[in-house]
Short mmCIF file of C-alpha atoms in Angstrom, two decimals:
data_model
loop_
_atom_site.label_atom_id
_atom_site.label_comp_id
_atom_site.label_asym_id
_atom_site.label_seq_id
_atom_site.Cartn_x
_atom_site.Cartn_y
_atom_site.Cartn_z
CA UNK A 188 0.27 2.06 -15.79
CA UNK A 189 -0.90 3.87 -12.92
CA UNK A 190 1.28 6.45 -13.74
CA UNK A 191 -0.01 6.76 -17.52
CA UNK A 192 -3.90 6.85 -15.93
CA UNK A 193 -2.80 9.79 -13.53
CA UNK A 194 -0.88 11.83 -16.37
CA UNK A 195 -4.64 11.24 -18.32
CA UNK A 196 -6.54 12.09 -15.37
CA UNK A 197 -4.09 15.94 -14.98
CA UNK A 198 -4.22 15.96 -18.90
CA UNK A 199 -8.09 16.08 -19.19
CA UNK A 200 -7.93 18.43 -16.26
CA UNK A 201 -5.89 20.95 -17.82
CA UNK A 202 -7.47 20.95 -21.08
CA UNK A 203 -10.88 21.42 -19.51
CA UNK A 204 -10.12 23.61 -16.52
CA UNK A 205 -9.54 27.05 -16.70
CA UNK A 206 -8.22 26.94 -13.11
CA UNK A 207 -5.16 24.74 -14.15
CA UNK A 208 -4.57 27.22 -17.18
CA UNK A 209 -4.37 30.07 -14.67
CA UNK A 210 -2.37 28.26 -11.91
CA UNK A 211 0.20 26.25 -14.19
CA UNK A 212 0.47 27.87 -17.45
CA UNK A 213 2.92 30.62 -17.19
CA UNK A 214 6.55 31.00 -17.46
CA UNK A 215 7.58 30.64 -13.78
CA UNK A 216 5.64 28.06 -12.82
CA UNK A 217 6.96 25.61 -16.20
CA UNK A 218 10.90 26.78 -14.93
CA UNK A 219 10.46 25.64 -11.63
CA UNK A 220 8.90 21.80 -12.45
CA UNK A 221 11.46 21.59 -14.95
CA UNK A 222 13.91 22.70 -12.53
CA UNK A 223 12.32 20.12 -9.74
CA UNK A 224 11.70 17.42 -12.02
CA UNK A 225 16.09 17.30 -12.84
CA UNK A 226 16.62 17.78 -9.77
CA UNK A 227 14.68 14.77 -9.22
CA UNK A 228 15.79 12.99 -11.52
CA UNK A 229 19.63 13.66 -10.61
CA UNK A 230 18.66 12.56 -7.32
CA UNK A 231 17.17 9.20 -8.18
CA UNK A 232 20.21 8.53 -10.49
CA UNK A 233 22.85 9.90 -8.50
CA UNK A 234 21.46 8.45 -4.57
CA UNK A 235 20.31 5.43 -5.23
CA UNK A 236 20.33 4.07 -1.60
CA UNK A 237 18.79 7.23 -0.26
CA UNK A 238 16.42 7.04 -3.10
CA UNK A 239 15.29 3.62 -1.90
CA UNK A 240 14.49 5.44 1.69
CA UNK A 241 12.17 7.54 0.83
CA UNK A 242 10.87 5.45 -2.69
CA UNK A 243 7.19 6.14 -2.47
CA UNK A 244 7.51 10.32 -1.60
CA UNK A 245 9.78 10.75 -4.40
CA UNK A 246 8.09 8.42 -6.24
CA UNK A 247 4.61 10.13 -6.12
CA UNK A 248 6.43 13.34 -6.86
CA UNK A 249 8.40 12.30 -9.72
CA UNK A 250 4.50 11.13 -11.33
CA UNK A 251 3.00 14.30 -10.08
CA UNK A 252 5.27 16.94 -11.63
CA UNK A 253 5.71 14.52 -14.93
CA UNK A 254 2.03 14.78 -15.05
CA UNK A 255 2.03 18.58 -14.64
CA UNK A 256 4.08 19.65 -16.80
CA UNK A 257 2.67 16.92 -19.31
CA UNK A 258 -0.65 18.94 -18.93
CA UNK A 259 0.87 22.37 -19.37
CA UNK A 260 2.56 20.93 -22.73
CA UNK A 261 -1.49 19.96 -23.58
CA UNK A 262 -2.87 23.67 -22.33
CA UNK A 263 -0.77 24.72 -25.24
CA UNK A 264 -2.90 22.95 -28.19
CA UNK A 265 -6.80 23.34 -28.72
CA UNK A 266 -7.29 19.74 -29.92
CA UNK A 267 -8.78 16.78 -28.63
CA UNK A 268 -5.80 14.72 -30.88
CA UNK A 269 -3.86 15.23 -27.38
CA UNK A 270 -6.30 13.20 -25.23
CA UNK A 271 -6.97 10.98 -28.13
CA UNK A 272 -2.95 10.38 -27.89
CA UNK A 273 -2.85 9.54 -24.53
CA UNK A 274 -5.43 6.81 -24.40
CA UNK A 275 -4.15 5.60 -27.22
CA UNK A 276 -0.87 5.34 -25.50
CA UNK A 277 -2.00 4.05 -22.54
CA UNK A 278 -4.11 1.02 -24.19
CA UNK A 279 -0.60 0.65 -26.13
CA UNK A 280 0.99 0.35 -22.50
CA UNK A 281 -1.80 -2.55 -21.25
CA UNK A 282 -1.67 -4.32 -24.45
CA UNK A 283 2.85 -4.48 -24.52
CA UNK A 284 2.65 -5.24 -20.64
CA UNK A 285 0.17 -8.12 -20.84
CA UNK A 286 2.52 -9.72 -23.82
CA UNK A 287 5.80 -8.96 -21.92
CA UNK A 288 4.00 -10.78 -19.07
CA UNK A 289 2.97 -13.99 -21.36
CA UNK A 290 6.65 -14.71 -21.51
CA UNK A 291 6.30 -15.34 -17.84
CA UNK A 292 2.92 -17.38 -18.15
CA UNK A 293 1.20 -15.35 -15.96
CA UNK A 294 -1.86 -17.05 -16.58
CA UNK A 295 -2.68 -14.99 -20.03
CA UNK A 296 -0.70 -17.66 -22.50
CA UNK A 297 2.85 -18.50 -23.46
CA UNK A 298 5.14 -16.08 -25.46
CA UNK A 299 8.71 -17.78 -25.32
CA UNK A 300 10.30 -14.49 -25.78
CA UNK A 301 12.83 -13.28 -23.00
CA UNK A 302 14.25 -9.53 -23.65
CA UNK A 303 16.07 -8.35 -20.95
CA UNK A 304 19.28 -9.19 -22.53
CA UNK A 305 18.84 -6.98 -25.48
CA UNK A 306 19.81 -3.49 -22.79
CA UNK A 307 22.94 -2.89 -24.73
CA UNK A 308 21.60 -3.16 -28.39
CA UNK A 309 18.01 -1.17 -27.56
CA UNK A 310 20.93 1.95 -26.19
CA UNK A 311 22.87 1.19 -29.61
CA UNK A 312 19.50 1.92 -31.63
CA UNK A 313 18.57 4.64 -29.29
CA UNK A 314 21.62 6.75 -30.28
CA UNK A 315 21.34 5.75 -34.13
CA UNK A 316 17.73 7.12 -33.25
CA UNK A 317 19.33 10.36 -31.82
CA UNK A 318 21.69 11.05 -35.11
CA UNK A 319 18.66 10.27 -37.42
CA UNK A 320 16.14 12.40 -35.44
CA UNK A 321 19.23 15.58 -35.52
CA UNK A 322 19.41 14.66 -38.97
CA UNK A 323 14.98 15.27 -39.59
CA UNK A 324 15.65 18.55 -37.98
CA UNK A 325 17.95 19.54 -41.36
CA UNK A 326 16.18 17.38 -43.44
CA UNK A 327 12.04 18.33 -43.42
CA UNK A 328 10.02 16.10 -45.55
CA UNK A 329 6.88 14.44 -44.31
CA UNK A 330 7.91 10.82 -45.38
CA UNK A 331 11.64 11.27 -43.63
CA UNK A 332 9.26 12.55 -40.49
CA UNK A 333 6.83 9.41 -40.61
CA UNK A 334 9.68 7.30 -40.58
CA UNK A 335 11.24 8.52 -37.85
CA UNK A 336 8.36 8.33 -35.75
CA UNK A 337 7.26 5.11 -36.68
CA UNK A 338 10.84 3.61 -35.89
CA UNK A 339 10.59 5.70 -32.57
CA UNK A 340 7.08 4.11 -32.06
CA UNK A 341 8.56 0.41 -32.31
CA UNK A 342 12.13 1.14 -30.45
CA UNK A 343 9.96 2.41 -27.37
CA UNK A 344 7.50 -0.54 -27.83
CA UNK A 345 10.48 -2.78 -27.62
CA UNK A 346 11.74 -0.31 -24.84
CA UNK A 347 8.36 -0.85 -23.02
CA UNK A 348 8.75 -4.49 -22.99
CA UNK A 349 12.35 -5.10 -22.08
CA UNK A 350 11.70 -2.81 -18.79
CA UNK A 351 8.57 -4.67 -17.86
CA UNK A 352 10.11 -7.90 -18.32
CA UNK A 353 13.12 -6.31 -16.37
CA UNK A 354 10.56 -5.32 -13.77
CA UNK A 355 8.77 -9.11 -13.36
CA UNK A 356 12.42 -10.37 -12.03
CA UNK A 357 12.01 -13.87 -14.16
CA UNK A 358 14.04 -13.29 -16.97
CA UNK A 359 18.08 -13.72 -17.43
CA UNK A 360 18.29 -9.87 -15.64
CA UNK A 361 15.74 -8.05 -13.53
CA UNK A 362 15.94 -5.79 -10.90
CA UNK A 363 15.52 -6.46 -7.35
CA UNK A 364 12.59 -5.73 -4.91
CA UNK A 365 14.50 -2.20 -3.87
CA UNK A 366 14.13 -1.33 -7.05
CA UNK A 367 10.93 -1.63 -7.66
CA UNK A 368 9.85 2.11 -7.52
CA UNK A 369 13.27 2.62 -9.51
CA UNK A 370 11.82 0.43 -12.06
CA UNK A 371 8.77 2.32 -12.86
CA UNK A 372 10.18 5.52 -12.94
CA UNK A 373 12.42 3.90 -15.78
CA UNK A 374 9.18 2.53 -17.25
CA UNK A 375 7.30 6.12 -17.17
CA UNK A 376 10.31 7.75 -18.90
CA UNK A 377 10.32 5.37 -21.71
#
């Protein structure tokens, strides 16, 4: 969640700042987060144990250049229906983290529903996602469109939930205390 505020906080920035717009948005600058942010992200997935070293560094700059080059994909559209998006999204994330955390009656109410054994179906759906979202590409009508993203919206919700619960440690999987910064990487990219 702390990740999703900072992304809104850079977001805001770079639609209001003509600084950021100067700085960020150019060519170079977008090749070589992209080019940081894989190699982070081969690095977290590849060295796990050296990963859990030096968590909180990479950490911060995994959410720092995910936030960047978030806000250069916002310099690029002259609407307030981005910022609108992300708050949107981010009362989404509080609202699906306080019910994953019912299950665990964390003081906000009982929800008897344990997901982290659903992993390998939510990566089944996920690739029937893929082949219908390469399918949209061929196949452009609005309705085939709003389908696809309201079936994205719900797999990620689901998504969302399964990793939180994975992250509280209570249900039948979870990930250890090493993994915690692991963890919310996985949650940001979801």
């Amino acid at each position: 969640t702390i990740q999703l505020l900072l992304t809104i906080v850079i977001g805001f920035w770079a639609y209001n700042s003509p600084a950021f717009k100067t700085i960020f948005v150019n060519i170079p600058m977008i090749i070589i987060l992209s080019v940081v942010l894989m190699a982070l992200s081969c690095f977290i997935a590849c060295a796990v144990d050296t990963f859990r070293k030096f968590a909180l560094p990479l950490f911060i700059a995994f959410t720092l250049v995910f936030a960047l080059l978030i806000g250069i994909a916002i310099c690029g559209y002259r609407s307030k229906i981005i910022l609108m998006a992300a708050g949107i999204t981010f009362l989404l994330v509080v609202d699906l983290t306080i019910y994953a955390c019912k299950y665990f009656n964390i003081a906000l109410g009982v929800t008897k529903t344990d997901l982290t054994g659903i992993g390998p179906y939510l990566m089944v759906f996920c690739l029937v996602l893929l082949i219908f979202g390469i399918v949209c590409i061929f196949w452009r009508d609005p309705i085939v469109q709003l389908i696809y993203s309201c079936i994205s919206a719900l797999l990620f919700s689901v998504y969302l939930i399964f990793d939180t619960q994975l992250v509280l440690g209570k249900g039948q999987y979870s990930y250890t205390l090493d993994d915690s910064y692991l963890a919310a990487i996985q949650r940001t990219l979801t």
